[in-house]
Short mmCIF file of C-alpha atoms in Angstrom, two decimals:
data_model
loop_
_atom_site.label_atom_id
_atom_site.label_comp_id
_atom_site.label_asym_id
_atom_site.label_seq_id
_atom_site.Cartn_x
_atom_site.Cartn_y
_atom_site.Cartn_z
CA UNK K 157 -19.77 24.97 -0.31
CA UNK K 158 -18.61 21.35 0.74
CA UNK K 159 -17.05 19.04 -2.01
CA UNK K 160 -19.51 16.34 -3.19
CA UNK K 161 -18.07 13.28 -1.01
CA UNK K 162 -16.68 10.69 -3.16
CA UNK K 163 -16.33 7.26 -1.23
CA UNK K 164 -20.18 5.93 -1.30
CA UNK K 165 -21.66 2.58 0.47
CA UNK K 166 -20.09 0.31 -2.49
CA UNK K 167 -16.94 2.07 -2.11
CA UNK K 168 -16.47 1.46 1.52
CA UNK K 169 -17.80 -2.24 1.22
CA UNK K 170 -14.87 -2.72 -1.31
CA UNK K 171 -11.95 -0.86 0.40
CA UNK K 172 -13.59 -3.13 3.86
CA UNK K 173 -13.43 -6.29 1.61
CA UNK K 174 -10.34 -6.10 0.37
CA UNK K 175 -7.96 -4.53 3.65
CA UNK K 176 -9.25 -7.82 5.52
CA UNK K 177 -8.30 -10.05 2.80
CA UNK K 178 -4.70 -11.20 3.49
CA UNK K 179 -1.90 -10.32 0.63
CA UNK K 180 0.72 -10.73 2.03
CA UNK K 181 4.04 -10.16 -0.38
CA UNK K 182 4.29 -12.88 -3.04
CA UNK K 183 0.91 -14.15 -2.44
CA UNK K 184 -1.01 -11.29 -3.56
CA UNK K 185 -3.30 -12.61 -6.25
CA UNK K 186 -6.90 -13.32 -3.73
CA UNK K 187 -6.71 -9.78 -3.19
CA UNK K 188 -5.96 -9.12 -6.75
CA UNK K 189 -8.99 -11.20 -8.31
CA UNK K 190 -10.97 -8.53 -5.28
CA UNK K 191 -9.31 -5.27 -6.79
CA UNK K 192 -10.22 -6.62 -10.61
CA UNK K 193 -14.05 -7.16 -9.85
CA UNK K 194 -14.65 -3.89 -8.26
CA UNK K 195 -12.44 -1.98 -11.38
CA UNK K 196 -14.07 -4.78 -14.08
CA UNK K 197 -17.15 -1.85 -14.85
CA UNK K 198 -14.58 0.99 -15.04
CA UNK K 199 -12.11 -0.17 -17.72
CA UNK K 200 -11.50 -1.81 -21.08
CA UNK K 201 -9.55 -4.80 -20.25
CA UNK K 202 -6.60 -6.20 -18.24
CA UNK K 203 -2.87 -6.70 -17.80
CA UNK K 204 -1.38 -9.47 -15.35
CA UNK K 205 2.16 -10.77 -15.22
CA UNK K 206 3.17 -13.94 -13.79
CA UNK K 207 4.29 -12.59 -10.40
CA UNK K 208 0.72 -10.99 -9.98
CA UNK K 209 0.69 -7.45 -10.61
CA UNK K 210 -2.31 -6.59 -11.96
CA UNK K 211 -3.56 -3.79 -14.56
CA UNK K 212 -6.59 -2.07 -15.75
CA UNK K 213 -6.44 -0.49 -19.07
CA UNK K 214 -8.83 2.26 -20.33
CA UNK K 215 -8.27 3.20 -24.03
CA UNK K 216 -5.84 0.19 -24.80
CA UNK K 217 -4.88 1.26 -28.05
CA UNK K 218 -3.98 4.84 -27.54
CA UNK K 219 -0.33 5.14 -28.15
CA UNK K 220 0.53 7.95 -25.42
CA UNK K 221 0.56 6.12 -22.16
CA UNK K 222 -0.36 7.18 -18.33
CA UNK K 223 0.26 4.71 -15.40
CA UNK K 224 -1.37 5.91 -11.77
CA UNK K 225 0.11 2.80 -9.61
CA UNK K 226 -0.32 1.78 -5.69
CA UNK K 227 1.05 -1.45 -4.59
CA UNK K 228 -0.93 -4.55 -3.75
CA UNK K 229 1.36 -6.18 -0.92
CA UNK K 230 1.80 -6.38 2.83
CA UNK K 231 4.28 -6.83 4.93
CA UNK K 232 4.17 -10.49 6.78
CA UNK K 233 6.15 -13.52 8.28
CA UNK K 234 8.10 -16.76 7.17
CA UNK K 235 7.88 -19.61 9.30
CA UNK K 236 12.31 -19.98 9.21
CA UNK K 237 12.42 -22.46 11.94
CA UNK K 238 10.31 -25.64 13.90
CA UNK K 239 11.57 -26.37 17.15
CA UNK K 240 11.56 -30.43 18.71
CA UNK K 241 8.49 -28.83 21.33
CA UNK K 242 6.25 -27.08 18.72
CA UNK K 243 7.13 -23.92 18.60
CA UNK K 244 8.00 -21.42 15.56
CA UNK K 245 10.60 -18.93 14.61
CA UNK K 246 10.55 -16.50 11.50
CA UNK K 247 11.81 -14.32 9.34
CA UNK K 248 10.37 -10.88 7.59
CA UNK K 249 8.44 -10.70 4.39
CA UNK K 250 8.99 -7.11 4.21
CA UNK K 251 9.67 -5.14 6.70
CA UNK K 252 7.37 -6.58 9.54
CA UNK K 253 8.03 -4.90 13.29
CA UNK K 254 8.97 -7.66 16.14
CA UNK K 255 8.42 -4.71 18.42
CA UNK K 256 4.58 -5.26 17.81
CA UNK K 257 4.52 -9.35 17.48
CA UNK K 258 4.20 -9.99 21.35
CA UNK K 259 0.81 -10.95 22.19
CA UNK K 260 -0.71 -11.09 18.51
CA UNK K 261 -2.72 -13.68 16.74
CA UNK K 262 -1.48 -14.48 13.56
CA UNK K 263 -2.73 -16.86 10.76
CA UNK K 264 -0.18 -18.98 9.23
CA UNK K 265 -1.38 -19.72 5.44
CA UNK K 266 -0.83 -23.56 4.46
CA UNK K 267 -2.59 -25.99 2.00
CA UNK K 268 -4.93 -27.31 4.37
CA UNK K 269 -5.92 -23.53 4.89
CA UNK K 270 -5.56 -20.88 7.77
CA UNK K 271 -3.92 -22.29 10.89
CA UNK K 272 -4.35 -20.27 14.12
CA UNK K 273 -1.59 -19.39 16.23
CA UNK K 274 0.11 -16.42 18.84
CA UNK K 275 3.27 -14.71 19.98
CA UNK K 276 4.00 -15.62 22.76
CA UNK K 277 5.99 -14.00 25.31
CA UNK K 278 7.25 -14.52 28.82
CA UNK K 279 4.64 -13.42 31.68
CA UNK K 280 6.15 -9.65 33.62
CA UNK K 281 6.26 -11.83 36.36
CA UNK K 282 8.77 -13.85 35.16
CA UNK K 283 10.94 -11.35 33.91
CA UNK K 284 13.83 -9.76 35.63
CA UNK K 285 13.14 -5.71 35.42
CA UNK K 286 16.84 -4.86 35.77
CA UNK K 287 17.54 -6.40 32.50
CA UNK K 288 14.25 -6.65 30.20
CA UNK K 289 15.01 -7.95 27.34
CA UNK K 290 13.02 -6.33 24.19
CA UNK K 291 11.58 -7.93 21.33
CA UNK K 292 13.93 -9.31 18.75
CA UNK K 293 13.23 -11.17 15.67
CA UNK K 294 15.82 -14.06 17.49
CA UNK K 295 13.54 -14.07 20.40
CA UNK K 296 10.14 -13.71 19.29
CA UNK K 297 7.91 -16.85 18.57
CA UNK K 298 5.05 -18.49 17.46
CA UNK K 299 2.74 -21.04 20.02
CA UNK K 300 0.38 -23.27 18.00
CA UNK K 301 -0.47 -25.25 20.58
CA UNK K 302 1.34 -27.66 19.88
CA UNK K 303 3.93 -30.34 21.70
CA UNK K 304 5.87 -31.55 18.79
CA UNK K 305 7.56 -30.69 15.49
CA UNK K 306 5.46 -33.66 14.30
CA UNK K 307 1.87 -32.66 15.85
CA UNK K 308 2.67 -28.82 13.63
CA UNK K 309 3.32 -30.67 10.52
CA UNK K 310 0.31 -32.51 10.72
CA UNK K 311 -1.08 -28.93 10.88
CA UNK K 312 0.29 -28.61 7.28
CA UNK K 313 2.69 -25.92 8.28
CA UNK K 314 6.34 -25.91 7.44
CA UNK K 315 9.09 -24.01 6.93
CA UNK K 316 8.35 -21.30 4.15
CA UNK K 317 4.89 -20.54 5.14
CA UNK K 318 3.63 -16.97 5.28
CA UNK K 319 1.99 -15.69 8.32
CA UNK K 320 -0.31 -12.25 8.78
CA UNK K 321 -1.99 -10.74 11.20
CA UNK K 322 -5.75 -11.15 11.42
CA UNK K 323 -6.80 -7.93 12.43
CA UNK K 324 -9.87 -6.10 9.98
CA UNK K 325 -11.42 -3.02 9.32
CA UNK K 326 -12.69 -0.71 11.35
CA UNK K 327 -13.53 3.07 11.91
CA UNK K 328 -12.22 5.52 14.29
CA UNK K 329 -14.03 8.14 15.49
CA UNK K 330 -16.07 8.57 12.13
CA UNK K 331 -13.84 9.49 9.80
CA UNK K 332 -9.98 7.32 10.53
CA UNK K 333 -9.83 4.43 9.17
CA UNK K 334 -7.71 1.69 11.11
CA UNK K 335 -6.50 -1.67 9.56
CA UNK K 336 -3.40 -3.45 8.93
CA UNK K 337 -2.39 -3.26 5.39
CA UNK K 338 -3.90 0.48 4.43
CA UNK K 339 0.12 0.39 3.06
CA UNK K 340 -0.70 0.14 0.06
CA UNK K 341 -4.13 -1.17 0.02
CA UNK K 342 -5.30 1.96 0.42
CA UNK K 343 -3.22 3.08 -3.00
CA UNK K 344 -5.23 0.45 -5.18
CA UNK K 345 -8.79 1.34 -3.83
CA UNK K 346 -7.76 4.82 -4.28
CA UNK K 347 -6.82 4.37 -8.24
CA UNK K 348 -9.94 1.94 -8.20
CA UNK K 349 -11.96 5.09 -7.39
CA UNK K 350 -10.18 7.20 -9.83
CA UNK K 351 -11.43 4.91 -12.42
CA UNK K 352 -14.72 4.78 -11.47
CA UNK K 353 -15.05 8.70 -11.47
CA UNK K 354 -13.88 8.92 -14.72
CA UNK K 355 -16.26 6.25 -15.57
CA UNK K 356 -19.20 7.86 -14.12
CA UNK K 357 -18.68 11.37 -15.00
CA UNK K 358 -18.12 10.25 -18.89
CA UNK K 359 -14.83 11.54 -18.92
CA UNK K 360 -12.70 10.79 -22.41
CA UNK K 361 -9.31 10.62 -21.99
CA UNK K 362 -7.00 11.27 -24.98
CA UNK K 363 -4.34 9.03 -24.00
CA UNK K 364 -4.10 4.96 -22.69
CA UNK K 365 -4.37 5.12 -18.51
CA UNK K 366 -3.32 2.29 -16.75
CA UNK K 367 -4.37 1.72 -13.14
CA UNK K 368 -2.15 -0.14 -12.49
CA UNK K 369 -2.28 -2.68 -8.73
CA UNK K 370 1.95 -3.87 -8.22
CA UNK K 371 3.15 -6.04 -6.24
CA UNK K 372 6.36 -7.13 -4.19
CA UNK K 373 6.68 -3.00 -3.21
CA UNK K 374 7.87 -4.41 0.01
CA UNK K 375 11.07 -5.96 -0.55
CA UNK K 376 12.23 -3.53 -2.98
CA UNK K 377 9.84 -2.22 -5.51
CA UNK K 378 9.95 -5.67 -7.50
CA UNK K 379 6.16 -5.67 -8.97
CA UNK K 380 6.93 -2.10 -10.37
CA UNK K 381 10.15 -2.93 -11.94
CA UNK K 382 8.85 -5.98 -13.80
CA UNK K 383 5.51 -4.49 -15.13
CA UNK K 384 6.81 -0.70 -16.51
CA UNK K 385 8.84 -2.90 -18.87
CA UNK K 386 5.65 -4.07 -20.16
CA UNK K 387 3.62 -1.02 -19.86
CA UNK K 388 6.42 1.55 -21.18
CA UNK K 389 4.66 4.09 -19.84
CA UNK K 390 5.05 8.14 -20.75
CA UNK K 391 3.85 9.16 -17.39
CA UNK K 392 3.15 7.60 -14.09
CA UNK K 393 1.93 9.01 -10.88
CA UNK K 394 2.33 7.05 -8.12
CA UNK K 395 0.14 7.03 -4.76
CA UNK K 396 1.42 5.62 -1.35
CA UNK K 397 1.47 6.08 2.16
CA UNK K 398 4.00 8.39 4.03
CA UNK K 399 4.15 9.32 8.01
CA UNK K 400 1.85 11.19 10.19
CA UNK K 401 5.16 12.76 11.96
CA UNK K 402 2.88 14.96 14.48
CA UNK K 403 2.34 11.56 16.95
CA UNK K 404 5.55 10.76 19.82
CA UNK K 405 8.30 9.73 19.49
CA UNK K 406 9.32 11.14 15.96
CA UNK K 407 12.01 13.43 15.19
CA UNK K 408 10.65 16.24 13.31
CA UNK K 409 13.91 17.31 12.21
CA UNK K 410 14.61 14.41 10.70
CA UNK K 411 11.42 13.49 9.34
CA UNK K 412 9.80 16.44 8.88
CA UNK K 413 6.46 17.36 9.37
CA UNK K 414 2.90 15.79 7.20
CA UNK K 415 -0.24 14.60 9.31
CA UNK K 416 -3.36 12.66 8.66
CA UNK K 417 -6.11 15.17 7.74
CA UNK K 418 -4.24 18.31 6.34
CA UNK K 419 -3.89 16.97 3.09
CA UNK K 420 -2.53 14.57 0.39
CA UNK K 421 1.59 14.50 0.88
CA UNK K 422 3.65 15.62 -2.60
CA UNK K 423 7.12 14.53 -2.87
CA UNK K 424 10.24 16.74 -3.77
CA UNK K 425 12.92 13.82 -4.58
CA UNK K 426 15.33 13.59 -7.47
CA UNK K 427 13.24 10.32 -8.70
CA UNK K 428 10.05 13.22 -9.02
CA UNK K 429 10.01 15.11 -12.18
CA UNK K 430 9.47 18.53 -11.29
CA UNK K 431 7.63 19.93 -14.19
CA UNK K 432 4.77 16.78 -13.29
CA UNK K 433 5.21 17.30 -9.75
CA UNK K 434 4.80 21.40 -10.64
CA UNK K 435 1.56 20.14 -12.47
CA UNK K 436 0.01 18.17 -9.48
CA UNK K 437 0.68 21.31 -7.14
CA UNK K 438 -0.55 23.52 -9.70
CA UNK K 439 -3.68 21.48 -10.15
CA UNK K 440 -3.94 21.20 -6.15
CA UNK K 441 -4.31 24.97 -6.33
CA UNK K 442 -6.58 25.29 -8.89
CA UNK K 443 -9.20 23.01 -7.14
CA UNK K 444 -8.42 24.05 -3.37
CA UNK K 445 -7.55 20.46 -3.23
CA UNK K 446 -5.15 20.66 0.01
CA UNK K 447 -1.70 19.30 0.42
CA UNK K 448 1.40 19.30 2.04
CA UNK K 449 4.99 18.88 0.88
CA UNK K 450 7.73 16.53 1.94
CA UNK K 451 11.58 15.59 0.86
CA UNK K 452 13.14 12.55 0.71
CA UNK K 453 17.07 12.18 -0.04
CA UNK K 454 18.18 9.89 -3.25
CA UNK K 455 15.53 8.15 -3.22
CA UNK K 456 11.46 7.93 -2.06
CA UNK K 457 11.16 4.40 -0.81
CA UNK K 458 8.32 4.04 -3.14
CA UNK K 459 7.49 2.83 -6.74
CA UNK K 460 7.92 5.97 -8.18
CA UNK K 461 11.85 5.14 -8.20
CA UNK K 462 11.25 1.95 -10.15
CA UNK K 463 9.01 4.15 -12.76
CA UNK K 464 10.94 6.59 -12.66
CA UNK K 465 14.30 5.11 -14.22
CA UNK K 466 12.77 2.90 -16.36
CA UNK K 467 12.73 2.94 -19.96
CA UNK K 468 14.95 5.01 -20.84
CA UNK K 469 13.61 7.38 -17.74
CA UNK K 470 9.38 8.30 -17.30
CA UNK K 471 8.31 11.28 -15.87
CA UNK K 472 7.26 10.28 -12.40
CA UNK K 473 5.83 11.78 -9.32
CA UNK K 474 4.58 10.62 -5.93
CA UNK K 475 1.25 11.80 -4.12
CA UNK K 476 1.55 9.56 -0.60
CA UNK K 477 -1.30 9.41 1.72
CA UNK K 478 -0.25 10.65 5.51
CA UNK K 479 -0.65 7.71 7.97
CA UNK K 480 0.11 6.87 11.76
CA UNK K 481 1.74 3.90 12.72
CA UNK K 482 3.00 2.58 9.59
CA UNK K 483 4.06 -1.40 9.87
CA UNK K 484 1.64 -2.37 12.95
CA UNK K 485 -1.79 -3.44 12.44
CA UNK K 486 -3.88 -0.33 13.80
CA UNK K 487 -2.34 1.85 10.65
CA UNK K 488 -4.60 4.50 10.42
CA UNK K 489 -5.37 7.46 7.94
CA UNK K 490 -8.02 9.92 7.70
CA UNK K 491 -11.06 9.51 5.51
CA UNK K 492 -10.62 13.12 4.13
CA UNK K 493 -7.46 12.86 2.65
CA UNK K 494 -8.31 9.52 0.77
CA UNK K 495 -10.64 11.29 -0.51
CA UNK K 496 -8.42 14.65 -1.77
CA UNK K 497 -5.70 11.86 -2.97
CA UNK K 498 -8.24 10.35 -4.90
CA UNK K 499 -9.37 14.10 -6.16
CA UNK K 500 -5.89 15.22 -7.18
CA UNK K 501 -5.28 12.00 -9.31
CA UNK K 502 -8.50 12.53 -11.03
CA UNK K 503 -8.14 16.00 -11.66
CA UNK K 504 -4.54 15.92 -12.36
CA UNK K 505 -5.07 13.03 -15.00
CA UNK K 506 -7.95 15.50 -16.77
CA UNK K 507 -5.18 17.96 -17.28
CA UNK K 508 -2.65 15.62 -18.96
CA UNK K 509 -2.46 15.83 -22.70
CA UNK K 510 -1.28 13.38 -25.38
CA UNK K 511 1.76 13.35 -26.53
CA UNK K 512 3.46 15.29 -23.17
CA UNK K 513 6.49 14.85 -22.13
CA UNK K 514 7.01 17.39 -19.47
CA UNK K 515 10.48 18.02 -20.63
CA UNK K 516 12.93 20.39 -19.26
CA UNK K 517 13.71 21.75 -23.09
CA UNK K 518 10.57 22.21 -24.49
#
């Protein structure tokens, strides 16, 4: 018998709405004030901190405390440098890929609002084949259309603005879904729909759960760090996105080997407490949810490393969502294991009683 599908019409409008809305790291809170008004049915009130991160509580008062945490932010641009002609140079938000920038619209975000411009890139014709140069973030710039420094500042751009792609939403082949940004957006629609299960299907929970949105994961887990000291969580599960390794060009050696459609990804990583991470598997099992495995050395990349030794040290544990082409803007993951990442949460959460603490000596 198939599993009852989870994402429905209002589901899919949201996770459209808010992948096309840019949030880009450090700027996060449009997309934010998005996540909140889809989760606003779902839970009892809300956390923000002053960088952003944002928090839906569900039994605010319980004492024993859960955290299930994506991150809000994408990668982008800083406009580092106006030249005398017009053109721009920039640095990373995060780690953005000059590889891809050739050829790409971007919008650069200033007071006055979006202002359009490209990457441009010199025609094949002009270029000498014996000694092609690649893309380098020295080398790669941005055309306004402009003629003068003076003609972009009247654009309202300057150094310091942040730049994203423009590319949206859209669905390959029925069930892929393809946008820039699924890392992470795709973690806080995912928690967002955990919420709203346990919403509709009445579900008490004896413990606080805080779905909790982060942001600045990008340039080193920053959003995470800040808000755990706030929450002081008992237990946090953590969802993001990890690599499809089965497209070219990746070592499978060295990476190992998780692809989009066989499954949400479970970590094995010192930051991942094992008797949790035994607990998500175990649950996995128990619901023929599917799922793969994968290692990481020291450390996971992810939030889970800021939960993780916080506090005094939280039980922590990573469920990541396999996805190809991580860091370009046709990222794309497939519609079944969204849903099975959302499953596991849910289910895994239902099995989590108060006043746990997963501990090696009990």
């Amino acid at each position: 018998m198939a599993k009852k599908k989870i994402i429905n019409k209002k589901s899919m409008a949201f996770l459209e709405k808010y992948l096309n809305n840019a949030s880009p790291t450090g700027y996060e809170w449009d997309g934010q004030k998005i996540w909140m008004d889809y989760l606003k049915p779902y839970v009892d009130e809300f956390i923000t901190d002053a960088y952003g991160t944002a928090v839906g509580v569900i039994n605010p008062k319980a004492k024993y405390k859960v955290v299930i945490e994506g991150h809000a932010d994408e990668i982008s641009w800083y406009v580092n440098y106006i030249t005398d002609n017009g053109l721009l140079y920039v640095i990373r938000n995060g780690g953005s890929d000059h590889q891809i920038a050739p050829s790409k619209w971007v919008n650069i975000h200033t007071k006055k609002g979006i202002v359009k411009g490209v990457f441009g890139w010199p025609a094949i014709h002009t270029r000498n084949s014996s000694k092609e140069e690649p893309p380098k973030l020295d080398n790669i710039f941005i055309d306004l259309g402009c003629s003068s420094k003076e003609e972009v500042e009247k654009l309202g751009v300057h150094v310091g603005c942040v730049i994203t792609y423009p590319d949206e939403f859209h669905v390959l082949n029925k069930d892929k879904f393809v946008c820039r940004a699924i890392d992470n957006r795709a973690g806080g629609f995912m928690i967002a729909e955990v919420a709203r299960l346990l919403h509709e299907n009445k579900k008490e929970l004896p413990f606080g759960l805080y779905i909790t949105n982060s942001v600045q994961e990008e340039i080193g887990l920053r959003g995470a760090q800040m808000i755990t000291e706030t929450i002081k969580p008992n237990v946090a599960i953590i969802t993001d996105v990890c690599h499809d390794t089965t497209t070219p060009m990746i070592n499978k050696i060295k990476e190992g080997e998780t692809k989009i459609g066989a499954g949400p990804v479970i970590s094995y990583a010192p930051a991942v407490q094992n008797k949790l991470r035994e607990r998500i598997i175990e649950t996995a099992e128990s619901k023929s949810i599917p799922f793969q495995r994968m290692a990481a050395s020291r450390s996971t990349g992810t939030d889970t490393d800021a939960f993780a030794y916080s506090n005094g040290g939280v039980p922590s544990a990573l469920i990541s969502l396999p996805l190809r082409y991580m860091h370009t803007t046709v990222e794309t993951v497939h519609k079944d294991d969204v849903e099975n990442v959302i499953r596991l949460i849910y289910e895994t959460l239902l099995t989590i009683k108060e006043g746990e603490t997963f501990s090696y000596f009990d």
